[in-house]
CSV table of C-alpha atoms and ligand atoms in Angstrom, one decimal:
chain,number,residue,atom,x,y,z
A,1322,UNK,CA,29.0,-7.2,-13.1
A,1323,UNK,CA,27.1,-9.0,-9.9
A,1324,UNK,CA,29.8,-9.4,-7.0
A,1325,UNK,CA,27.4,-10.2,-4.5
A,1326,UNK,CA,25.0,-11.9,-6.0
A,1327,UNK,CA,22.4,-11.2,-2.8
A,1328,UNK,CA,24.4,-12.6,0.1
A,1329,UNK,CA,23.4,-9.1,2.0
A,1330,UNK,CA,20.3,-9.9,1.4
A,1331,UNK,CA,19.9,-13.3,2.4
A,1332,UNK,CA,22.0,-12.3,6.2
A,1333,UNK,CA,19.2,-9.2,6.0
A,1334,UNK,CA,16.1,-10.9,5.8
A,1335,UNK,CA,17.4,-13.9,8.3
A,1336,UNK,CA,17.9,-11.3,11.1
A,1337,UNK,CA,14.5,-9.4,10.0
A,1338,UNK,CA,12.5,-12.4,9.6
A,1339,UNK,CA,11.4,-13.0,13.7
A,1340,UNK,CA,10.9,-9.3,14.3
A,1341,UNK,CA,6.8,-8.9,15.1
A,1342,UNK,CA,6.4,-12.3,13.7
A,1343,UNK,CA,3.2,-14.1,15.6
A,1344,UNK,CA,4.1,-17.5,16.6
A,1345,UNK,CA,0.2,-18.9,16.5
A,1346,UNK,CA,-0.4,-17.3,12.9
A,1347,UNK,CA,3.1,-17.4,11.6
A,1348,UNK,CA,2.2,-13.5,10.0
A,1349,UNK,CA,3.5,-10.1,10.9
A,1350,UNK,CA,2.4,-7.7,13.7
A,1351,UNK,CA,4.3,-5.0,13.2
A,1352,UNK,CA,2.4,-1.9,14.2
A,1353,UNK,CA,3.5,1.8,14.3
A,1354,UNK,CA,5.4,2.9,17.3
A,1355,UNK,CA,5.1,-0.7,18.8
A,1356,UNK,CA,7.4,-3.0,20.8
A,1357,UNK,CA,8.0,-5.0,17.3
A,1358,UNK,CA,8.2,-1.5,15.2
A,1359,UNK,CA,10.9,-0.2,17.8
A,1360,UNK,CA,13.2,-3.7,17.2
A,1361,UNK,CA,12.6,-3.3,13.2
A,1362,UNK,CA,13.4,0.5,13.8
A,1363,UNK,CA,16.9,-0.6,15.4
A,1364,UNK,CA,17.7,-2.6,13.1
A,1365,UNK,CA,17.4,-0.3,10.3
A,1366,UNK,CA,19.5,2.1,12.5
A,1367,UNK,CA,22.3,-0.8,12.7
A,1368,UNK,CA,22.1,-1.2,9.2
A,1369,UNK,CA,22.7,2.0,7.8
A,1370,UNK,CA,25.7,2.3,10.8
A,1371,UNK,CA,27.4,-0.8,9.9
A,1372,UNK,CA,27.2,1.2,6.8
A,1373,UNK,CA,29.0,4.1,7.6
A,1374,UNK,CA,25.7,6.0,6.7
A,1375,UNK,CA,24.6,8.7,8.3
A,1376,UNK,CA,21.5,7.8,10.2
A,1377,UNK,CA,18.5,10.3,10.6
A,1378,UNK,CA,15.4,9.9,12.3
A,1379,UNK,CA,12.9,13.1,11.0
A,1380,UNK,CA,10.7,14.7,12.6
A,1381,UNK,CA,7.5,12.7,11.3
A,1382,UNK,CA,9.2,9.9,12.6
A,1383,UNK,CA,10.9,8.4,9.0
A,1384,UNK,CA,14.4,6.6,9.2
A,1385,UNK,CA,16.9,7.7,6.9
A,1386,UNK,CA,20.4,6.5,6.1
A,1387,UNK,CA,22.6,8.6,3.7
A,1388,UNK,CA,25.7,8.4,1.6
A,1389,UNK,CA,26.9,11.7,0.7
A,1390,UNK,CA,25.4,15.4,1.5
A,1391,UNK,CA,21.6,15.9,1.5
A,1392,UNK,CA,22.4,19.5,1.2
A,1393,UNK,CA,23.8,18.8,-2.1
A,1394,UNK,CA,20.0,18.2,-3.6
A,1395,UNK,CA,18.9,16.5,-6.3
A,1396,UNK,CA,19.6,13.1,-4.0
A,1397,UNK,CA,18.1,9.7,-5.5
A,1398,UNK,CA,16.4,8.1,-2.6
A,1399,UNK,CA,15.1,4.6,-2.0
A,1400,UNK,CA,13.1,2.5,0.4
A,1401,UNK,CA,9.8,1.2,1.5
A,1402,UNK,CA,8.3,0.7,5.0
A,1403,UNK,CA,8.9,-2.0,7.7
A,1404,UNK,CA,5.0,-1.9,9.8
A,1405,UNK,CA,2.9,-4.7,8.7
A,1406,UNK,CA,-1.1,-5.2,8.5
A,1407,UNK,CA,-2.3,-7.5,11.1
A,1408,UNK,CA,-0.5,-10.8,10.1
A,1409,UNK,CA,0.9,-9.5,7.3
A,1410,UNK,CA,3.4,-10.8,5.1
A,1411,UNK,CA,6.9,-10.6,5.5
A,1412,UNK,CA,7.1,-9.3,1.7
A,1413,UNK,CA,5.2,-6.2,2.0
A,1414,UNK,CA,7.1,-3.0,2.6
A,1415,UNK,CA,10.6,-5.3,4.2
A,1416,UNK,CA,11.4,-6.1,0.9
A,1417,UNK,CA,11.9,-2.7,-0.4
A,1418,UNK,CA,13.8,-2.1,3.0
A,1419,UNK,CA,16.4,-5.4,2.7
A,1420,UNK,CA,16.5,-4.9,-1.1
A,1421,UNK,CA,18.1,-1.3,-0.7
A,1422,UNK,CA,20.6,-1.8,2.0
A,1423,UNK,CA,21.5,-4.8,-0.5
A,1424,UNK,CA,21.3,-2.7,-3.6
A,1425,UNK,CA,24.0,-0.1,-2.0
A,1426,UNK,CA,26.3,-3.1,-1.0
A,1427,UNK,CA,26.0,-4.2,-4.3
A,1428,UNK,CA,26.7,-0.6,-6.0
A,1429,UNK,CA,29.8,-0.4,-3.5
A,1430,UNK,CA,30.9,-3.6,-5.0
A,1431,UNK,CA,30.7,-2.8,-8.6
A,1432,UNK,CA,33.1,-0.2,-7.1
A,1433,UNK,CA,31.0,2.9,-8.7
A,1434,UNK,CA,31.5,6.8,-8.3
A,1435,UNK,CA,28.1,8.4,-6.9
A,1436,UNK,CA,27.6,11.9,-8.6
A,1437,UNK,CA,24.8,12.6,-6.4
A,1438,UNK,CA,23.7,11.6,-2.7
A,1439,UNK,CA,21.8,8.2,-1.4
A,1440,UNK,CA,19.1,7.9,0.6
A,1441,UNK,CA,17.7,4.9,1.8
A,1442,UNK,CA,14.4,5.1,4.0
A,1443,UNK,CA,12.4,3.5,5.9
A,1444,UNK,CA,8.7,5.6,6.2
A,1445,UNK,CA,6.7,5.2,9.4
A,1446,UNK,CA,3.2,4.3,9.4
A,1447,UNK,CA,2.7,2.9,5.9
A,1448,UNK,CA,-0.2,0.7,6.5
A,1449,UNK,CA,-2.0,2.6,8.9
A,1450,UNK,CA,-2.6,-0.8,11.1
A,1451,UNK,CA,-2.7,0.9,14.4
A,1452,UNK,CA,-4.5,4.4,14.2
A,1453,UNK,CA,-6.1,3.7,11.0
A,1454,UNK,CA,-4.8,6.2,8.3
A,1455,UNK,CA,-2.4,4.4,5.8
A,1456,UNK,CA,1.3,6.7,4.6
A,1457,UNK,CA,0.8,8.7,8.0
A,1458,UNK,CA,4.8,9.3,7.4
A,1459,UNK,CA,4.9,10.4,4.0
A,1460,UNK,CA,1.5,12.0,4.5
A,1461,UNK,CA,3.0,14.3,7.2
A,1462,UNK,CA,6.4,15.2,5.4
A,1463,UNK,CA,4.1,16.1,2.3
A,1464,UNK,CA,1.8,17.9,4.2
A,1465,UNK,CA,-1.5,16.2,2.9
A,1466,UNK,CA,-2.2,15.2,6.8
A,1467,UNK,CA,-1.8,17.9,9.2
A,1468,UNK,CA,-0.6,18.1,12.9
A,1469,UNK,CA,-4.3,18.6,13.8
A,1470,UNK,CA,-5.6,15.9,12.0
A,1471,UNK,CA,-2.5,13.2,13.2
A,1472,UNK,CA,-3.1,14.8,16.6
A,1473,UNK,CA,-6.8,13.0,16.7
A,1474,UNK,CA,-6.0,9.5,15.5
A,1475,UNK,CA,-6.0,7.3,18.0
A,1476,UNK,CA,-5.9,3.2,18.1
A,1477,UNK,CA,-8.3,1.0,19.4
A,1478,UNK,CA,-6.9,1.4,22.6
A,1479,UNK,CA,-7.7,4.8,22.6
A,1480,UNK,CA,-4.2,5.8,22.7
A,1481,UNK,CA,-3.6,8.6,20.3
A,1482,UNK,CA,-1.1,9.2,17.8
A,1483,UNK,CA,1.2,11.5,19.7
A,1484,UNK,CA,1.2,9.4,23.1
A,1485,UNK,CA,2.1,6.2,21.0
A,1486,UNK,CA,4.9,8.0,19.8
A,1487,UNK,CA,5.9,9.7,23.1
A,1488,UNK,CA,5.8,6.4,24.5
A,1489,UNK,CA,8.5,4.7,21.8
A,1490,UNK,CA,10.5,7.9,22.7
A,1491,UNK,CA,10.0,10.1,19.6
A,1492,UNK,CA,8.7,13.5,20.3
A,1493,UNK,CA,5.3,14.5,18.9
A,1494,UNK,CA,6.1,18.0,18.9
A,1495,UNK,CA,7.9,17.9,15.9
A,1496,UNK,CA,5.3,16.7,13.7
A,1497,UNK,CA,4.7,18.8,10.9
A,1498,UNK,CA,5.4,18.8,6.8
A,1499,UNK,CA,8.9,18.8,6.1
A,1500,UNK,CA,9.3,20.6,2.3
A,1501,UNK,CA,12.9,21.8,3.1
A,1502,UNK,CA,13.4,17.7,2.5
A,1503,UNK,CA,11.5,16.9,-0.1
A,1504,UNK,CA,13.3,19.9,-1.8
A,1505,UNK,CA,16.4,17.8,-1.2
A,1506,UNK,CA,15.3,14.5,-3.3
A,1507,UNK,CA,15.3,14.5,-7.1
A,1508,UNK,CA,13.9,10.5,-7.4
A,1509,UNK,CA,12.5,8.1,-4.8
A,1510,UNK,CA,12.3,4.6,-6.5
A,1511,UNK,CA,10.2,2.4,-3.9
A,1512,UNK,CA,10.3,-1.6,-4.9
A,1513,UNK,CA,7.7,-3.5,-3.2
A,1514,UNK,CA,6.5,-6.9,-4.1
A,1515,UNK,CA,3.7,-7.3,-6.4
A,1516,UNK,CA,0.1,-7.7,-5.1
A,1517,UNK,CA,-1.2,-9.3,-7.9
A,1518,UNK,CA,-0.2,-11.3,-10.3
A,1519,UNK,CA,0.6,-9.7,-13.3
A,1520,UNK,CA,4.3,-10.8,-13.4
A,1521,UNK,CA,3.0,-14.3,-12.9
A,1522,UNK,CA,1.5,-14.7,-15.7
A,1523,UNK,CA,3.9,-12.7,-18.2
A,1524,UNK,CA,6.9,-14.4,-16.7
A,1525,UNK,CA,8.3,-11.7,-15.6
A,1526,UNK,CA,10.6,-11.2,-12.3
A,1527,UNK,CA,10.4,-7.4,-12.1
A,1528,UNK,CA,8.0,-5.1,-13.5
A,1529,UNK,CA,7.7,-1.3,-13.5
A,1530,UNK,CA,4.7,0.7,-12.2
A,1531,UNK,CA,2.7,2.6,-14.0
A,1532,UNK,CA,-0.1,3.7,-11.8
A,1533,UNK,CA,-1.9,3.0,-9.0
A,1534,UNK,CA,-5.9,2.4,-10.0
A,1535,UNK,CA,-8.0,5.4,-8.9
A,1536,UNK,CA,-10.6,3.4,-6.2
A,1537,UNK,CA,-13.2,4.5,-4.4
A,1538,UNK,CA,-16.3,3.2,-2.0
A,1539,UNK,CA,-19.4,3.3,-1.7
A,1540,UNK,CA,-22.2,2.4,0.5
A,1541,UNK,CA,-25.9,0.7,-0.9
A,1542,UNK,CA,-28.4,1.5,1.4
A,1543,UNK,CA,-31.7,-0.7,0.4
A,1544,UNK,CA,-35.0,0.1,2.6
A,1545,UNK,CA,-37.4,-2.5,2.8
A,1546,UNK,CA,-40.2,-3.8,5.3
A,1547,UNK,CA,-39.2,-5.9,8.2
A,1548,UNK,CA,-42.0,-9.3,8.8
A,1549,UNK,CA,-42.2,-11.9,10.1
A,1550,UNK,CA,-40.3,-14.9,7.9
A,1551,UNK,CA,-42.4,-18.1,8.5
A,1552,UNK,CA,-46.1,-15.7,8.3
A,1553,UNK,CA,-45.3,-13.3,5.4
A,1554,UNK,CA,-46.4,-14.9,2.2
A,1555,UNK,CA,-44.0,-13.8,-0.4
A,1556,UNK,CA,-45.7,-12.0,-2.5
A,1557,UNK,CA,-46.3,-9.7,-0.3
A,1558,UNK,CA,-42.1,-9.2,0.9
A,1559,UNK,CA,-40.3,-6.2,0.1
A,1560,UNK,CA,-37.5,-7.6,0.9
A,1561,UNK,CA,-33.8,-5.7,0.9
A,1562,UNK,CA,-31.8,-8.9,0.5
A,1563,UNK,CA,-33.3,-9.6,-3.1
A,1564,UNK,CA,-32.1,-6.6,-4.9
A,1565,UNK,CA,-28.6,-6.7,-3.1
A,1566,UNK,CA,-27.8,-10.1,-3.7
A,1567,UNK,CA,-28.6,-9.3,-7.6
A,1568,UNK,CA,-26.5,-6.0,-6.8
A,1569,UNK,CA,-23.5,-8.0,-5.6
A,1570,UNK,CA,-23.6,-10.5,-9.4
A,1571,UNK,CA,-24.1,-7.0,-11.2
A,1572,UNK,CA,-20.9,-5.8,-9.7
A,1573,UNK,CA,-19.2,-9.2,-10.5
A,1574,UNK,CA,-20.5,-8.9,-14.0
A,1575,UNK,CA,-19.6,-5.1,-14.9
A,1576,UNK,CA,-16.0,-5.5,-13.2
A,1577,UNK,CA,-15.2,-8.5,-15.4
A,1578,UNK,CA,-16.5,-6.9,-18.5
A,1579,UNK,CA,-14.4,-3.9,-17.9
A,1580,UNK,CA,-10.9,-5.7,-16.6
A,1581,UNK,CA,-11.9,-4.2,-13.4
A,1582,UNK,CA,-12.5,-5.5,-9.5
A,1583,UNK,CA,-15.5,-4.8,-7.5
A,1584,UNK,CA,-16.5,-6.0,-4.2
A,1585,UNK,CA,-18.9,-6.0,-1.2
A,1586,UNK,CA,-17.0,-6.9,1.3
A,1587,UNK,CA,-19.2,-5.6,4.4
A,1588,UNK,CA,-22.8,-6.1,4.8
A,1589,UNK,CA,-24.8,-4.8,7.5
A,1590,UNK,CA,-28.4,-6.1,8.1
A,1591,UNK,CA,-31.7,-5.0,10.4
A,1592,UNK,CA,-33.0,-6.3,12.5
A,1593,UNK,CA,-30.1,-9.0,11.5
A,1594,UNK,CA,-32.8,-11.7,13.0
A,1595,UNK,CA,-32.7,-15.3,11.5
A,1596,UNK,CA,-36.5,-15.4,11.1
A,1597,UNK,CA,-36.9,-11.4,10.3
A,1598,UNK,CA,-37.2,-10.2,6.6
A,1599,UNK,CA,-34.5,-7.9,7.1
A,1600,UNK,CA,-35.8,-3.8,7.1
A,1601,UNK,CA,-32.8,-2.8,5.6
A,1602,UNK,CA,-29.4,-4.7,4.2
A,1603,UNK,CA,-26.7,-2.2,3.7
A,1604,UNK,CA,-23.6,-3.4,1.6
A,1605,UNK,CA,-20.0,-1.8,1.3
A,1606,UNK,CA,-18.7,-1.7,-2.5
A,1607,UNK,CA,-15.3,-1.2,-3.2
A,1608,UNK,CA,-14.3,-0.6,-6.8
A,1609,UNK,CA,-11.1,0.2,-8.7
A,1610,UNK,CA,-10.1,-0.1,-12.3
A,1611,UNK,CA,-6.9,1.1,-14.5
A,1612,UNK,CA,-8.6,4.5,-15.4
A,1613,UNK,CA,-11.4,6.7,-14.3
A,1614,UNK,CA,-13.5,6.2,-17.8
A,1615,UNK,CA,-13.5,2.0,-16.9
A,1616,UNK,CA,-14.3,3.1,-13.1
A,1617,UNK,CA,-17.3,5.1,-13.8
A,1618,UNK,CA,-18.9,2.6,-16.0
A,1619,UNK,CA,-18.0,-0.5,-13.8
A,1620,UNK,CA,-19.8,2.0,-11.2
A,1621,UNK,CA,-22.1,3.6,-12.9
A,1622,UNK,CA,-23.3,-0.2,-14.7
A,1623,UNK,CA,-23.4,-1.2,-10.9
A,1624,UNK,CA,-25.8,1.6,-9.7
A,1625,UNK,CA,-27.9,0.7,-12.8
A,1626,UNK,CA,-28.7,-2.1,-11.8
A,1627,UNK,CA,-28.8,-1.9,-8.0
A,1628,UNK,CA,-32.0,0.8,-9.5
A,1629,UNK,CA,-33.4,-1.9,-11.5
A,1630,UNK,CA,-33.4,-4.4,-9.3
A,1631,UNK,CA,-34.4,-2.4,-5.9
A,1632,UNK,CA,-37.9,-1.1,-7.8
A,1633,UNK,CA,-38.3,-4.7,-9.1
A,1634,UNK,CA,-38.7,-5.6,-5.2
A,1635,UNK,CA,-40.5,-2.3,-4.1
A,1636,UNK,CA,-37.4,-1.9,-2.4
A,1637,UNK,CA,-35.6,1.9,-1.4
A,1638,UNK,CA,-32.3,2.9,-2.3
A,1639,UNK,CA,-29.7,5.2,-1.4
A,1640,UNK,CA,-26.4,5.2,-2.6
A,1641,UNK,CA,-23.6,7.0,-1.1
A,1642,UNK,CA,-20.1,7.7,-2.2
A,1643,UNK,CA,-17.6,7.5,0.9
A,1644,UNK,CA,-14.8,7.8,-0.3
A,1645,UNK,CA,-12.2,8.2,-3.5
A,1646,UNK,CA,-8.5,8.5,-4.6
A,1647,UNK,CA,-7.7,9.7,-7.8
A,1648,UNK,CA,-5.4,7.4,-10.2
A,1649,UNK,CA,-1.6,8.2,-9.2
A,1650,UNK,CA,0.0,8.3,-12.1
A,1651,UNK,CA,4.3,7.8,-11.7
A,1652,UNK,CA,6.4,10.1,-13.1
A,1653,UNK,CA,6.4,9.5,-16.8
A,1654,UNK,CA,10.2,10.8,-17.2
A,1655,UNK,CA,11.8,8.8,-14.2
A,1656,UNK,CA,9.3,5.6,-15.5
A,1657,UNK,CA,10.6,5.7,-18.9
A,1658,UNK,CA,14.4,6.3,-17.1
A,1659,UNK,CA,13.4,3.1,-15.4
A,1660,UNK,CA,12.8,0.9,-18.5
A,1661,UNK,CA,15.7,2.3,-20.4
A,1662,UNK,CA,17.7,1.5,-17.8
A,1663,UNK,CA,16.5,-1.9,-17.2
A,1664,UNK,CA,16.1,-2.5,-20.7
A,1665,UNK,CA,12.9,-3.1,-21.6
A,1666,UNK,CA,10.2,-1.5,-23.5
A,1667,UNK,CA,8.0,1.1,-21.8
A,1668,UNK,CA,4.9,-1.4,-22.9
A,1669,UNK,CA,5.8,-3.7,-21.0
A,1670,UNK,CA,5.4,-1.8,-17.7
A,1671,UNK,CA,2.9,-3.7,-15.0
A,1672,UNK,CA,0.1,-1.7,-15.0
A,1673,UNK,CA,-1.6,-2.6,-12.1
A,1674,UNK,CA,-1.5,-3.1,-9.0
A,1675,UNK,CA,-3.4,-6.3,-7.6
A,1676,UNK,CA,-4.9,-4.8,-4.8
A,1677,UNK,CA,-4.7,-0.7,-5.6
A,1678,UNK,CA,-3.4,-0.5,-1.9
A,1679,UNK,CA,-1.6,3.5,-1.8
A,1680,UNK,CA,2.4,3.2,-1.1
A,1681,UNK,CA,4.7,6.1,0.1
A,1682,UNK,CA,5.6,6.3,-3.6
A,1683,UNK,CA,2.0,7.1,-4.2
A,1684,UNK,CA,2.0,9.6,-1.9
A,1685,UNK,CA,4.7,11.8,-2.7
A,1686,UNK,CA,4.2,11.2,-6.0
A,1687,UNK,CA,2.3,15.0,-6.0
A,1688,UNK,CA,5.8,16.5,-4.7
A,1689,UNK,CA,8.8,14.2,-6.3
A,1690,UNK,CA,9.1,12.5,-8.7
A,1691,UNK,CA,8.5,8.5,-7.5
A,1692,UNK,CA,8.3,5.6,-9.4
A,1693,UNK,CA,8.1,1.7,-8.4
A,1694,UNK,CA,9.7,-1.4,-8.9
A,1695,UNK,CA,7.6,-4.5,-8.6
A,1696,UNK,CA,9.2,-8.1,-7.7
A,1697,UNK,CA,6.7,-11.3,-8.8
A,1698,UNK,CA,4.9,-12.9,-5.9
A,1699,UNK,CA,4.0,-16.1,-7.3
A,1700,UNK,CA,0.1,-16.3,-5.5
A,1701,UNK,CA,-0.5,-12.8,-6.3
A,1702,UNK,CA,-1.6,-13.0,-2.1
A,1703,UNK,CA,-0.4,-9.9,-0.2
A,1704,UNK,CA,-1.6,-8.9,3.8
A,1705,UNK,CA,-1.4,-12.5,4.6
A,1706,UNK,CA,1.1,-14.7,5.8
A,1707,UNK,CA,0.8,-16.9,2.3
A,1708,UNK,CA,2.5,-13.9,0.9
A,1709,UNK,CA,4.9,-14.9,-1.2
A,1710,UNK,CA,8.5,-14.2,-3.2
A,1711,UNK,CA,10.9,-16.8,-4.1
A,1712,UNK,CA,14.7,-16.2,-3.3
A,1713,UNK,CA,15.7,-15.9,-7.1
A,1714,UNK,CA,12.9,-13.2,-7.3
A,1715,UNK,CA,14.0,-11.2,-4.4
A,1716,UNK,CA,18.0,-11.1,-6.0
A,1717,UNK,CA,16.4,-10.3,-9.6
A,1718,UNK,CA,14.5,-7.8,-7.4
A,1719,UNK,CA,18.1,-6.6,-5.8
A,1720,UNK,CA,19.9,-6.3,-9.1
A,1721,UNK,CA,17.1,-4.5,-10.7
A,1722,UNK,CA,17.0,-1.5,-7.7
A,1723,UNK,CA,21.0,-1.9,-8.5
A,1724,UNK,CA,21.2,-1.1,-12.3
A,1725,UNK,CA,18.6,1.9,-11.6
A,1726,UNK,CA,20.7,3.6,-8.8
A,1727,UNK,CA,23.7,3.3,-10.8
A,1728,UNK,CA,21.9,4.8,-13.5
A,1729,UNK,CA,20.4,7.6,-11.9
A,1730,UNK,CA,23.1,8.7,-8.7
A,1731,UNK,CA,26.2,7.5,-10.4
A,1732,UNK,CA,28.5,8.6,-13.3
B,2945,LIG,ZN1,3.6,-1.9,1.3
């Protein structure tokens, strides 16, 4: 059936590759409503007009290209993002991009007959790089950020939101949810690569979403006394740094037994002094899991023994929830479309992903029905330049999105 065989692809990701790419670090600065966003922005406009697609630039600032009429409804939609995290990968989000563009060449060779209309997209904002807020894009069409709240972001220039985009020549003022099209869309299918390594090690090329882990953080606050470090005997310490350091092998130790991952990946220390017992240490944890049950008691285990190990050392604690997002779970109809379709058993979904990051997909997954395609990356390493996807990966990737828009916008 494969005309093509990814030669789209391959021209597509040659002319993507140098956009935003940092010469010194060899990763991706591709930041919303930036110099290297606006070049990646054109050339999604050329690609869908090469196309003969009609090209659309919403009012929350999301690129579409479509084949057929959106008023029709019940359109099949597909796409990812093109921003990047500071040196990003060239993987994350621009594969979803490249791989539809090269999905509808490859549809057009197959010579099939849509029975509904094709949307490819490109959704602004994904990682949040600039003004801090991930799926500002898909956020705003679905309404879960509003105007007021997108009005106050502001990057670290203290440029906000609506100035960056004034400045790129998109006008603010039409920032605001956008249900009439959502409405229009009966499936968005995003295909990212994977940021784990799942695939990996089943030998797999292409794997099918399930959920994205419900995460959450939380802050350790312990209170001790702050002395001198060479005078204070230590018997007579209550020192903060004890207990957390036995917090952070706790966390390792409850995350492992559950199949989970927890981290403290930010510490903050006073008087932060080299020869000061510290007065207080306070450490960041960051947990996620594949359900709520394994998340509480990788969490709950944690707490435990932060408790324990903080009265052990006369130390105080507080412990602080920050923040949390609920598991997303994919639509089970369109997942289950998805494996038929591709042929394989709904077991043998991927049912994680590496680093619980949110997508678009995630997002809108409360308003449409979304699912996701993931292609292997060999390291499991994602928001780094090491990220990874071999070429034969990237075409099983492009065949896969292929066989799934046939079967869902075609007769
Ligand atoms: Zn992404």
């Amino acid at each position: 059936m494969t005309v093509i065989q990814g030669t789209s692809f391959h021209e597509m990701w040659r002319e993507l590759h140098p956009l935003g790419r940092h010469r010194d670090s060899g990763g991706y600065r591709r930041y919303a409503w930036t110099a290297a966003d606006t070049e990646c922005r054109a050339w999604f406009k050329a690609q869908a007009e090469s196309r003969g697609l009609a090209y659309e630039l919403d009012r929350n600032g999301n690129q579409w290209a479509w084949l057929g009429n959106p008023a029709d409804g019940d359109a099949v939609v597909t796409g990812s993002h093109l921003d990047s995290v500071p040196d990003g990968g060239a993987f994350d989000g621009p594969l979803g991009v490249v791989s539809s563009f090269a999905a509808l060449d490859e549809l057009r060779a197959r010579g099939v007959t849509f029975a509904k209309p094709l949307a490819l997209v490109n959704f602004g904002d994904e990682e949040g790089a600039r003004f801090g807020l991930a799926c500002v894009g898909s956020r705003l069409t679905s309404g879960q950020l509003t105007v007021e709240q997108a009005h106050k972001l502001t990057d670290g220039d203290g440029v906000t939101l609506p100035r960056a985009m004034e400045a790129a020549g998109h006008d603010p003022d039409a920032l605001g949810p956008d249900p009439e099209r959502l409405d229009r869309i009966g499936a968005f299918v995003e295909l990212h690569v994977e940021q784990g390594r799942a695939l990996d090690l089943s030998g797999d090329r292409v794997g099918i979403a399930s959920a994205i882990w419900p995460h959450g953080r939380w802050r350790f606050d312990f209170g001790g006394e702050a002395n001198h470090a060479g005078t204070t005997r230590l018997v007579d310490r209550r020192d903060p740094m004890l207990p957390y350091a036995e917090t952070v092998l706790a966390a390792r130790r409850e995350a492992q037994l559950a199949g989970a991952v927890a981290t403290f990946g930010k510490l903050a220390v006073e008087p932060n002094a080299v020869n000061a017992i510290p007065s207080l240490v306070r450490g960041w944890l960051d947990s996620r899991a594949a359900d709520q049950e394994s998340l509480d008691t990788v969490v709950g285990g944690i707490e435990q023994a932060a408790r324990a190990y903080a009265q052990e050392h006369g130390v105080d604690l507080d412990i602080v929830r920050e923040s949390f997002t609920p598991v997303v779970e994919f639509d089970h109809a369109l997942r289950d479309e998805l494996a038929r379709i591709l042929g394989t058993d709904t077991d043998l979904t991927v049912p994680v992903l590496g680093t619980g990051a949110g997508h678009d997909a995630g997002i809108l997954s409360g308003r449409i029905p979304t699912a996701m395609l993931f292609v292997r990356n060999p390291t499991g390493v994602s928001h780094s330049p090491a990220e990874s996807a071999t070429e034969d990966d990237c075409v099983a990737g492009v065949l896969a999105l292929t066989d799934v828009l046939e079967g869902l916008a075609c007769r």
